[in-house]
Each structure stands twice: as structure tokens, then as C-alpha cells.
Amino acid sequence: MMRTPLRPLARILDAREKGENPDAIERENRRLRGEATRDKARQSAEGRLLVMSVIFLAAFLTVGLRMGSFAAARPEEPQTDSTTEQIHAQRADIVDRKGRVLATNLLTHSLYAQPPMMIDPLGTVDKLVKIFPDLDRERLKKDFTGHRKFVWIKRRISPEQMQAVHDIGDPGLLFGPREMRLYPNGHLASHILGGARYGTEGVNSAEILGVAGIEKEYDKWLRDPANGGQPLKLSLDLTVQSALEDVLSGGMKLMNAKGATAVLMKVQTGEIVAMASLPDFDPNDRPAPLLKGDPSDSPLFNRAVQGMYELGSTFKIFAVSQAMQDGLVTPETMIDTKGPLRWGKFRIHDFHNYGKQLSVTDVIVHSSNIGTARIVQKIGPEKQREFLGKLGLLEPSPVELIEAPTGRPILPKNWSELSAMTIGYGHGLSDSPLQLATAYATIANDGRRVLPTLIANGGPRKPHKQEFGAPEGAQVVSPAVARKALAMMRAVVTRGTASYGNVAGYQVAGKTGTADKPDPQGGYYDKKVISTFAGVFPVTNPEYVLVLTLDEPTDTSGDTPRRTAGWTAVPVAAETIRRVAPLLGLRPEPTTPDTLDGISLVKKD
């Protein structure tokens, strides 16, 4: 760019010739040059301001659009810091049949530390141990003063603990939001729910996984986003479950029992309305598994499903039902009960001497081992095994619990005629209380096969495999035979071994069973038994089956200790029915003599 000289020679010479002052030309040129410089600087500044304005506007629009997209987008689970894998922390609720919450998620926080950011590591350790006494002081000191850059302190903390940590004020203590699995009813239905733990963890989220029970069996379903947060509805009734556990716990203590279990099942659908095993646990603070000793000593052991017991005389009704179905006997058929019954070197005895003969009905009423064994002789081992298989007593229960496959019945190595006779009265074959309840429900359901379930009607039931006995709905015995069997069990309550089970207004039918407890060293204990009562109510229109079992009970209310089911399991079962029947909506009937299939049922004072 050419600059104009301040004193151009031509103009200076011309000005001198005309007598003008040459300095005026220089002043004018200086003025014009100054104005040109000023205009150029103004244009440059205006250009820069325009560019800056455009940049600021673009940035504002970008931030605004990004914020709008975040607001409109669906929430996403946070990712771990170390990987790009997404953690699915959301887990569906579990509710009872009436929609009451059994398991849900609660927003909480985790606590971790970044030692390089800590101001007073040793002082912080002392303060943390006061808040969390279970922490290892020496371990924390080593972690905080070493070379570690990240230390987990607590996977989850309460709001009160979080505030206490806030008050420490050390910048190296940090919190991460996460969900935890909460069981608001504590111990209630603990063996059914099972519990949960954390899987993949990040500082801002953690994966919740089921570890036992329904939580484990339906783990994928509960974590599946495709279900849209729909809760898993169980067949349990929370109120009935609470009442059953309350009575069972009191009965266990009253009868000095080591453990107890009970199953309450709907006859027509197999839905489990309540099921309990004692001792139990709190799934919010699940204990560690028992690594040695008797598994049943652990509170995690589910006696209703995993407990394999010889269930004693509760099996007798199966032998009689099969014999009636095959046309071998009728309720009035007289059976030889002279004892003892000799089979080689073995002897079969009755608890009392019932005389030379009893009718088939009285074999059940008085619980005659000899009479039952003679009925089984008419049936034969092969047919007996086939019939018990149809009832589902030879395979694990198909109920929707992860522990169910481990509850395998204990069968005799050689199903001989002697084995068949002892199995007929409940010795030599071990089953779970849930399997017994299912078999009784089949008989009470007019002889049609029932399969147990913990999922409410319409819920995501898992398909049952065909090896679990007869298919659901198959006719195992005829309705006529089923009603005759119920009439016999009603007589057991009105004039037999279960007289304490006669609950006024609810017409209970059932059968007692007392079995000596096997000794792991061989043989049986002298004074340890498994006592069981299997009942159906109301017998005129069967709706529910209750099986209640006590492990090593002893009734000490009399002059001598009593262990049989009539004195131990039956009173507890009767109180259970008395408590839960109104909760189930059953209206008590007038206490008048009733008749079932021609058999008069007389109440005992």
C-alpha cells in the first residue's frame, strides 16, 4: 500500500509560487492520514466483535440444543469408569397376590476413597471406624497411606451414615449413587424370596443379582427391561404368611422343636398361599452359608423344599387310595391286623394292639402299620412305585425356587416287597413337606393332579417338565375314591389320632405321621422324631391343604414327654387353621354332625 507523503514536492513548489504556506499542506496530510488510520482500526474492531458474537451465539445454541436433548431423552444407566459396558441396576419389584410389596429397590449411596486427595488419612481412619465399627482399622491405614488411588469403603450406607461421613470433611471421601434391594417385611417369607447381592459395580451404579429363592430363579425376568417395570406377582398372601409364621414360631418353641415348616396350598390351582421354614433369616442381611455340619442347622436351609423326611403315617392314605382305585378294597373291607407282621427276620408292629381285624377306614383312623402293610401286599411294589410317581413323590418338586432341584427324594436301593410295605406307612422313602402337600392337594382336588406354584394366576410361570409325575390335571384317582379318602381323613380328626385338629366351624380332615429320625451313623434315634400333620379344609368343599412338620418336637406339658404328631404337630396345625381360615375368607359353618359319601362323621367331645 502506497502512503501519501506529508510534504509532496510538487504541491510545495506550487504553494511557494502562489505565496501560500507549505506547512498547511503537511498539516492537512497528517489529518487525512490520521482519519484513515482511525477508520481502518474501527473496521477491524467491528469485524472482531461480529466474529465473537457469532461464536457466542453458536455456543449458546449448541448448549441449549444439548440440554434440550438431555431433557427429552429417556434416562440411561450409568457406565463403569473402567469399561464402556452398561450396568443394569434397575430390578422389578416382587409383590404378593394382592399387590403388597415383598421386595423393592431403594436409592442409597456407596462410600469410596481416593487416597491422593485425602488431607488427613490417619485421622480420617479413626473417624470412619467410629461410624462403621466393622471396618478393619489397620487395613484402612495401609490402603490410605499406600500407593492405592481408589479404595471401596462401603458398598451401601444409610442417610445417617452419609451425613456423619460428610461431617468428617475430608475431600478424599466420595459418594456414589446406587440402588439396593430392600425387603420391607424383614424375615417374612425369607426362604421364598431368597435375597440379592451386587454384581458388576461402578462408583455410580451397581448391578443387583438374585442369590437364592425366587430372586435367583427369576433373576433374568426381574432384570429384563422389556417387562417395563412390571412387578413379579407371587401367589403368597402377606397377611396369611405372617399369621402362619407367627403360629409356627410359637408352636416350635412350645413343642421344644429344633426346626419347623409349614405349607398352605390352594387345592384346585396348586398356588402356595403361605410357606415357611424355621429357623429363618433376614434377606436384608443374609447370613453366610454353613460350610460344615448338618445343612439343616443353617437358617438358609429351606425345610419345606430341601428337607427330605420320612413322613410316617401321612403316607397311609396313598396306599388305601390306590387299593380302592384298583378295586382291591372298600372302606368297609376288613383287614387282618394281628401282630406282629413277620417278614423274614423283620417284624412290623403297631403303636397299640388294635385286635385281630380293622376295617380299611379304621386302619387309617387308628393308623395301623400292620393293616397298611397288608393292603400294600395286595398292590405290589411295582404298582405302588408307579402310583407314588404319579403323585410326584419320586422326583424333586417343580416349584419355582432355585433350591427345588436339590430336594431329591431318597428312594430305597431295592424296591422290594418289604420296602413297599414300610413305604406304605411312611418309612423307607423320604420326601419334602411341599411334595406331601402337593400329593394331598391332588387327592383333595377330586383326584386330579395338581402342580405347586409360587406365581399368581396369570404370572410368568415356567413350564413344568413332564418327568414330575403325572401331567397337571391328569386323573390319578377317581373323584369317588378321592371323596372316600377324604371321609377317612375326616374320621381321623373326629375320632382318631388327630382329635386336637378338630377346629370348630371348618371341618378339617387330615392324617398324622410320626417317624423316627434317621441317625447319620446308622439306624434311628430312640427319642428323636419328625412329626407331621397333613390336613384338608373344609372337607365338604376342599379349598386348602396344610402340611405342618416339626423337627425333634417334645411336648412336656404332661407327666411324661410326648413326641407323636397327635400331641405336637396337630395342635399347632389346628391353631394355624384357626388363625388363617378367616383371613382366607372362609366362613365358619355350624358345628353339626356331617356326612360324606355315606360315612357319618361324629364329633368327639
PDB file of C-alpha atoms in Angstrom, residues 303-482:
ATOM      1  CA  ARG A 303     -37.074 -77.338  55.168  1.00  0.00           C
ATOM      2  CA  ALA A 304     -40.248 -77.137  53.093  1.00  0.00           C
ATOM      3  CA  VAL A 305     -38.391 -77.821  49.828  1.00  0.00           C
ATOM      4  CA  GLN A 306     -34.929 -79.134  50.662  1.00  0.00           C
ATOM      5  CA  GLY A 307     -35.792 -81.121  53.784  1.00  0.00           C
ATOM      6  CA  MET A 308     -36.136 -84.819  52.923  1.00  0.00           C
ATOM      7  CA  TYR A 309     -38.003 -86.618  55.709  1.00  0.00           C
ATOM      8  CA  GLU A 310     -39.648 -89.951  56.280  1.00  0.00           C
ATOM      9  CA  LEU A 311     -43.134 -88.551  56.770  1.00  0.00           C
ATOM     10  CA  GLY A 312     -44.593 -91.511  58.595  1.00  0.00           C
ATOM     11  CA  SER A 313     -48.262 -92.396  58.611  1.00  0.00           C
ATOM     12  CA  THR A 314     -49.244 -89.467  56.375  1.00  0.00           C
ATOM     13  CA  PHE A 315     -48.368 -91.886  53.526  1.00  0.00           C
ATOM     14  CA  LYS A 316     -51.007 -94.438  54.547  1.00  0.00           C
ATOM     15  CA  ILE A 317     -53.789 -92.639  52.725  1.00  0.00           C
ATOM     16  CA  PHE A 318     -51.882 -93.121  49.464  1.00  0.00           C
ATOM     17  CA  ALA A 319     -51.808 -96.908  49.885  1.00  0.00           C
ATOM     18  CA  VAL A 320     -55.519 -97.029  50.730  1.00  0.00           C
ATOM     19  CA  SER A 321     -56.452 -94.681  47.860  1.00  0.00           C
ATOM     20  CA  GLN A 322     -54.543 -96.814  45.373  1.00  0.00           C
ATOM     21  CA  ALA A 323     -56.095-100.030  46.689  1.00  0.00           C
ATOM     22  CA  MET A 324     -59.586 -98.521  46.369  1.00  0.00           C
ATOM     23  CA  GLN A 325     -58.777 -97.210  42.876  1.00  0.00           C
ATOM     24  CA  ASP A 326     -57.645-100.704  41.811  1.00  0.00           C
ATOM     25  CA  GLY A 327     -60.794-102.269  43.287  1.00  0.00           C
ATOM     26  CA  LEU A 328     -58.834-104.266  45.866  1.00  0.00           C
ATOM     27  CA  VAL A 329     -60.629-102.856  48.941  1.00  0.00           C
ATOM     28  CA  THR A 330     -63.524-100.664  50.009  1.00  0.00           C
ATOM     29  CA  PRO A 331     -63.769 -98.523  53.132  1.00  0.00           C
ATOM     30  CA  GLU A 332     -65.620-101.403  54.824  1.00  0.00           C
ATOM     31  CA  THR A 333     -63.192-104.184  53.841  1.00  0.00           C
ATOM     32  CA  MET A 334     -61.818-105.940  56.946  1.00  0.00           C
ATOM     33  CA  ILE A 335     -58.035-106.170  57.159  1.00  0.00           C
ATOM     34  CA  ASP A 336     -56.046-108.601  59.299  1.00  0.00           C
ATOM     35  CA  THR A 337     -54.180-106.585  61.934  1.00  0.00           C
ATOM     36  CA  LYS A 338     -52.854-109.374  64.154  1.00  0.00           C
ATOM     37  CA  GLY A 339     -49.324-108.546  65.125  1.00  0.00           C
ATOM     38  CA  PRO A 340     -46.520-108.526  64.762  1.00  0.00           C
ATOM     39  CA  LEU A 341     -46.424-108.961  60.989  1.00  0.00           C
ATOM     40  CA  ARG A 342     -43.426-111.178  60.230  1.00  0.00           C
ATOM     41  CA  TRP A 343     -41.405-110.845  57.050  1.00  0.00           C
ATOM     42  CA  GLY A 344     -38.280-112.963  57.252  1.00  0.00           C
ATOM     43  CA  LYS A 345     -36.239-111.639  60.166  1.00  0.00           C
ATOM     44  CA  PHE A 346     -38.189-108.356  60.218  1.00  0.00           C
ATOM     45  CA  ARG A 347     -41.224-107.540  62.344  1.00  0.00           C
ATOM     46  CA  ILE A 348     -43.827-104.847  61.744  1.00  0.00           C
ATOM     47  CA  HIS A 349     -45.625-103.594  64.855  1.00  0.00           C
ATOM     48  CA  ASP A 350     -48.486-101.237  65.650  1.00  0.00           C
ATOM     49  CA  PHE A 351     -48.290 -98.476  68.247  1.00  0.00           C
ATOM     50  CA  HIS A 352     -51.218-100.164  70.051  1.00  0.00           C
ATOM     51  CA  ASN A 353     -52.873-103.563  69.835  1.00  0.00           C
ATOM     52  CA  TYR A 354     -55.919-102.979  67.613  1.00  0.00           C
ATOM     53  CA  GLY A 355     -57.209-106.522  67.727  1.00  0.00           C
ATOM     54  CA  LYS A 356     -57.445-109.124  65.005  1.00  0.00           C
ATOM     55  CA  GLN A 357     -59.196-107.022  62.386  1.00  0.00           C
ATOM     56  CA  LEU A 358     -59.902-103.456  61.395  1.00  0.00           C
ATOM     57  CA  SER A 359     -61.893-102.002  58.514  1.00  0.00           C
ATOM     58  CA  VAL A 360     -59.911-100.073  55.927  1.00  0.00           C
ATOM     59  CA  THR A 361     -61.388 -96.882  57.360  1.00  0.00           C
ATOM     60  CA  ASP A 362     -60.213 -97.807  60.841  1.00  0.00           C
ATOM     61  CA  VAL A 363     -56.772 -98.735  59.539  1.00  0.00           C
ATOM     62  CA  ILE A 364     -56.488 -95.039  58.642  1.00  0.00           C
ATOM     63  CA  VAL A 365     -58.298 -93.757  61.737  1.00  0.00           C
ATOM     64  CA  HIS A 366     -56.144 -95.746  64.168  1.00  0.00           C
ATOM     65  CA  SER A 367     -53.043 -95.538  61.924  1.00  0.00           C
ATOM     66  CA  SER A 368     -52.298 -99.256  61.796  1.00  0.00           C
ATOM     67  CA  ASN A 369     -48.907-100.117  60.305  1.00  0.00           C
ATOM     68  CA  ILE A 370     -49.816-103.784  60.048  1.00  0.00           C
ATOM     69  CA  GLY A 371     -53.112-103.064  58.305  1.00  0.00           C
ATOM     70  CA  THR A 372     -51.435-100.717  55.822  1.00  0.00           C
ATOM     71  CA  ALA A 373     -48.661-103.217  55.106  1.00  0.00           C
ATOM     72  CA  ARG A 374     -51.230-105.926  54.311  1.00  0.00           C
ATOM     73  CA  ILE A 375     -53.034-103.557  51.938  1.00  0.00           C
ATOM     74  CA  VAL A 376     -49.750-102.814  50.185  1.00  0.00           C
ATOM     75  CA  GLN A 377     -49.167-106.552  49.783  1.00  0.00           C
ATOM     76  CA  LYS A 378     -52.323-106.628  47.686  1.00  0.00           C
ATOM     77  CA  ILE A 379     -50.992-103.799  45.496  1.00  0.00           C
ATOM     78  CA  GLY A 380     -47.421-104.954  44.908  1.00  0.00           C
ATOM     79  CA  PRO A 381     -44.146-102.988  44.726  1.00  0.00           C
ATOM     80  CA  GLU A 382     -44.213-102.114  41.019  1.00  0.00           C
ATOM     81  CA  LYS A 383     -47.742-100.700  41.022  1.00  0.00           C
ATOM     82  CA  GLN A 384     -47.054 -98.844  44.260  1.00  0.00           C
ATOM     83  CA  ARG A 385     -43.992 -97.184  42.772  1.00  0.00           C
ATOM     84  CA  GLU A 386     -45.905 -96.195  39.658  1.00  0.00           C
ATOM     85  CA  PHE A 387     -48.738 -94.683  41.716  1.00  0.00           C
ATOM     86  CA  LEU A 388     -46.423 -92.677  44.005  1.00  0.00           C
ATOM     87  CA  GLY A 389     -44.645 -91.449  40.883  1.00  0.00           C
ATOM     88  CA  LYS A 390     -47.931 -90.098  39.506  1.00  0.00           C
ATOM     89  CA  LEU A 391     -48.354 -88.153  42.745  1.00  0.00           C
ATOM     90  CA  GLY A 392     -44.935 -86.552  42.211  1.00  0.00           C
ATOM     91  CA  LEU A 393     -43.320 -88.210  45.235  1.00  0.00           C
ATOM     92  CA  LEU A 394     -40.348 -89.710  43.381  1.00  0.00           C
ATOM     93  CA  GLU A 395     -38.905 -86.558  41.755  1.00  0.00           C
ATOM     94  CA  PRO A 396     -37.913 -83.102  43.053  1.00  0.00           C
ATOM     95  CA  SER A 397     -40.747 -80.614  43.342  1.00  0.00           C
ATOM     96  CA  PRO A 398     -41.219 -78.434  40.221  1.00  0.00           C
ATOM     97  CA  VAL A 399     -41.953 -75.326  42.308  1.00  0.00           C
ATOM     98  CA  GLU A 400     -40.303 -72.092  41.096  1.00  0.00           C
ATOM     99  CA  LEU A 401     -37.409 -71.981  43.558  1.00  0.00           C
ATOM    100  CA  ILE A 402     -33.755 -72.361  42.624  1.00  0.00           C
ATOM    101  CA  GLU A 403     -33.352 -74.792  45.546  1.00  0.00           C
ATOM    102  CA  ALA A 404     -36.122 -77.136  44.365  1.00  0.00           C
ATOM    103  CA  PRO A 405     -33.945 -79.413  42.169  1.00  0.00           C
ATOM    104  CA  THR A 406     -31.678 -80.103  45.158  1.00  0.00           C
ATOM    105  CA  GLY A 407     -34.612 -81.581  47.091  1.00  0.00           C
ATOM    106  CA  ARG A 408     -34.391 -85.074  45.600  1.00  0.00           C
ATOM    107  CA  PRO A 409     -36.439 -87.788  47.320  1.00  0.00           C
ATOM    108  CA  ILE A 410     -34.425 -90.556  48.980  1.00  0.00           C
ATOM    109  CA  LEU A 411     -35.595 -93.850  47.462  1.00  0.00           C
ATOM    110  CA  PRO A 412     -34.800 -97.407  48.547  1.00  0.00           C
ATOM    111  CA  LYS A 413     -31.978 -99.044  46.603  1.00  0.00           C
ATOM    112  CA  ASN A 414     -34.131-102.116  46.063  1.00  0.00           C
ATOM    113  CA  TRP A 415     -37.893-101.528  45.913  1.00  0.00           C
ATOM    114  CA  SER A 416     -38.737-104.949  47.310  1.00  0.00           C
ATOM    115  CA  GLU A 417     -41.988-106.147  48.823  1.00  0.00           C
ATOM    116  CA  LEU A 418     -40.647-105.364  52.292  1.00  0.00           C
ATOM    117  CA  SER A 419     -39.674-101.855  51.136  1.00  0.00           C
ATOM    118  CA  ALA A 420     -43.135-101.415  49.658  1.00  0.00           C
ATOM    119  CA  MET A 421     -44.777-102.373  52.953  1.00  0.00           C
ATOM    120  CA  THR A 422     -42.674 -99.945  55.014  1.00  0.00           C
ATOM    121  CA  ILE A 423     -43.106 -97.176  52.418  1.00  0.00           C
ATOM    122  CA  GLY A 424     -46.853 -97.763  52.701  1.00  0.00           C
ATOM    123  CA  TYR A 425     -46.745 -96.446  56.257  1.00  0.00           C
ATOM    124  CA  GLY A 426     -44.124 -93.778  55.580  1.00  0.00           C
ATOM    125  CA  HIS A 427     -40.727 -95.369  56.259  1.00  0.00           C
ATOM    126  CA  GLY A 428     -38.027 -96.069  53.673  1.00  0.00           C
ATOM    127  CA  LEU A 429     -38.924 -93.169  51.353  1.00  0.00           C
ATOM    128  CA  SER A 430     -38.067 -89.562  52.169  1.00  0.00           C
ATOM    129  CA  ASP A 431     -39.908 -86.593  50.666  1.00  0.00           C
ATOM    130  CA  SER A 432     -40.266 -82.903  51.350  1.00  0.00           C
ATOM    131  CA  PRO A 433     -43.293 -81.378  53.116  1.00  0.00           C
ATOM    132  CA  LEU A 434     -44.077 -79.490  49.886  1.00  0.00           C
ATOM    133  CA  GLN A 435     -44.253 -82.759  47.929  1.00  0.00           C
ATOM    134  CA  LEU A 436     -46.573 -84.187  50.586  1.00  0.00           C
ATOM    135  CA  ALA A 437     -48.804 -81.106  50.358  1.00  0.00           C
ATOM    136  CA  THR A 438     -48.938 -81.450  46.566  1.00  0.00           C
ATOM    137  CA  ALA A 439     -49.939 -85.124  46.792  1.00  0.00           C
ATOM    138  CA  TYR A 440     -52.689 -84.332  49.328  1.00  0.00           C
ATOM    139  CA  ALA A 441     -53.916 -81.496  47.104  1.00  0.00           C
ATOM    140  CA  THR A 442     -54.218 -83.987  44.228  1.00  0.00           C
ATOM    141  CA  ILE A 443     -56.464 -86.231  46.318  1.00  0.00           C
ATOM    142  CA  ALA A 444     -58.496 -83.269  47.603  1.00  0.00           C
ATOM    143  CA  ASN A 445     -58.895 -81.993  44.024  1.00  0.00           C
ATOM    144  CA  ASP A 446     -61.211 -84.917  43.147  1.00  0.00           C
ATOM    145  CA  GLY A 447     -58.130 -86.977  42.320  1.00  0.00           C
ATOM    146  CA  ARG A 448     -56.832 -84.633  39.586  1.00  0.00           C
ATOM    147  CA  ARG A 449     -53.099 -83.939  39.545  1.00  0.00           C
ATOM    148  CA  VAL A 450     -52.032 -80.596  40.986  1.00  0.00           C
ATOM    149  CA  LEU A 451     -48.642 -78.951  40.478  1.00  0.00           C
ATOM    150  CA  PRO A 452     -47.291 -76.472  43.046  1.00  0.00           C
ATOM    151  CA  THR A 453     -46.566 -72.880  42.094  1.00  0.00           C
ATOM    152  CA  LEU A 454     -45.465 -69.663  43.774  1.00  0.00           C
ATOM    153  CA  ILE A 455     -46.613 -67.462  40.890  1.00  0.00           C
ATOM    154  CA  ALA A 456     -50.063 -65.902  40.994  1.00  0.00           C
ATOM    155  CA  ASN A 457     -52.541 -66.811  38.284  1.00  0.00           C
ATOM    156  CA  GLY A 458     -51.602 -65.066  35.043  1.00  0.00           C
ATOM    157  CA  GLY A 459     -47.968 -64.543  36.059  1.00  0.00           C
ATOM    158  CA  PRO A 460     -44.840 -65.682  34.171  1.00  0.00           C
ATOM    159  CA  ARG A 461     -44.903 -69.343  35.184  1.00  0.00           C
ATOM    160  CA  LYS A 462     -42.078 -71.515  33.988  1.00  0.00           C
ATOM    161  CA  PRO A 463     -43.048 -74.648  32.041  1.00  0.00           C
ATOM    162  CA  HIS A 464     -43.047 -77.851  34.079  1.00  0.00           C
ATOM    163  CA  LYS A 465     -41.146 -80.836  32.799  1.00  0.00           C
ATOM    164  CA  GLN A 466     -43.150 -83.987  32.238  1.00  0.00           C
ATOM    165  CA  GLU A 467     -40.988 -86.159  34.495  1.00  0.00           C
ATOM    166  CA  PHE A 468     -42.564 -84.561  37.553  1.00  0.00           C
ATOM    167  CA  GLY A 469     -45.228 -87.230  37.985  1.00  0.00           C
ATOM    168  CA  ALA A 470     -48.456 -87.210  36.025  1.00  0.00           C
ATOM    169  CA  PRO A 471     -49.240 -84.112  33.915  1.00  0.00           C
ATOM    170  CA  GLU A 472     -51.190 -81.312  35.529  1.00  0.00           C
ATOM    171  CA  GLY A 473     -54.902 -82.141  35.521  1.00  0.00           C
ATOM    172  CA  ALA A 474     -54.381 -85.889  34.964  1.00  0.00           C
ATOM    173  CA  GLN A 475     -56.846 -88.110  36.848  1.00  0.00           C
ATOM    174  CA  VAL A 476     -54.727 -90.038  39.364  1.00  0.00           C
ATOM    175  CA  VAL A 477     -57.716 -91.487  41.255  1.00  0.00           C
ATOM    176  CA  SER A 478     -61.414 -91.196  40.543  1.00  0.00           C
ATOM    177  CA  PRO A 479     -63.493 -88.491  42.264  1.00  0.00           C
ATOM    178  CA  ALA A 480     -65.408 -91.220  44.144  1.00  0.00           C
ATOM    179  CA  VAL A 481     -62.180 -92.696  45.551  1.00  0.00           C
ATOM    180  CA  ALA A 482     -60.886 -89.224  46.421  1.00  0.00           C
TER     181      ALA A 482
END
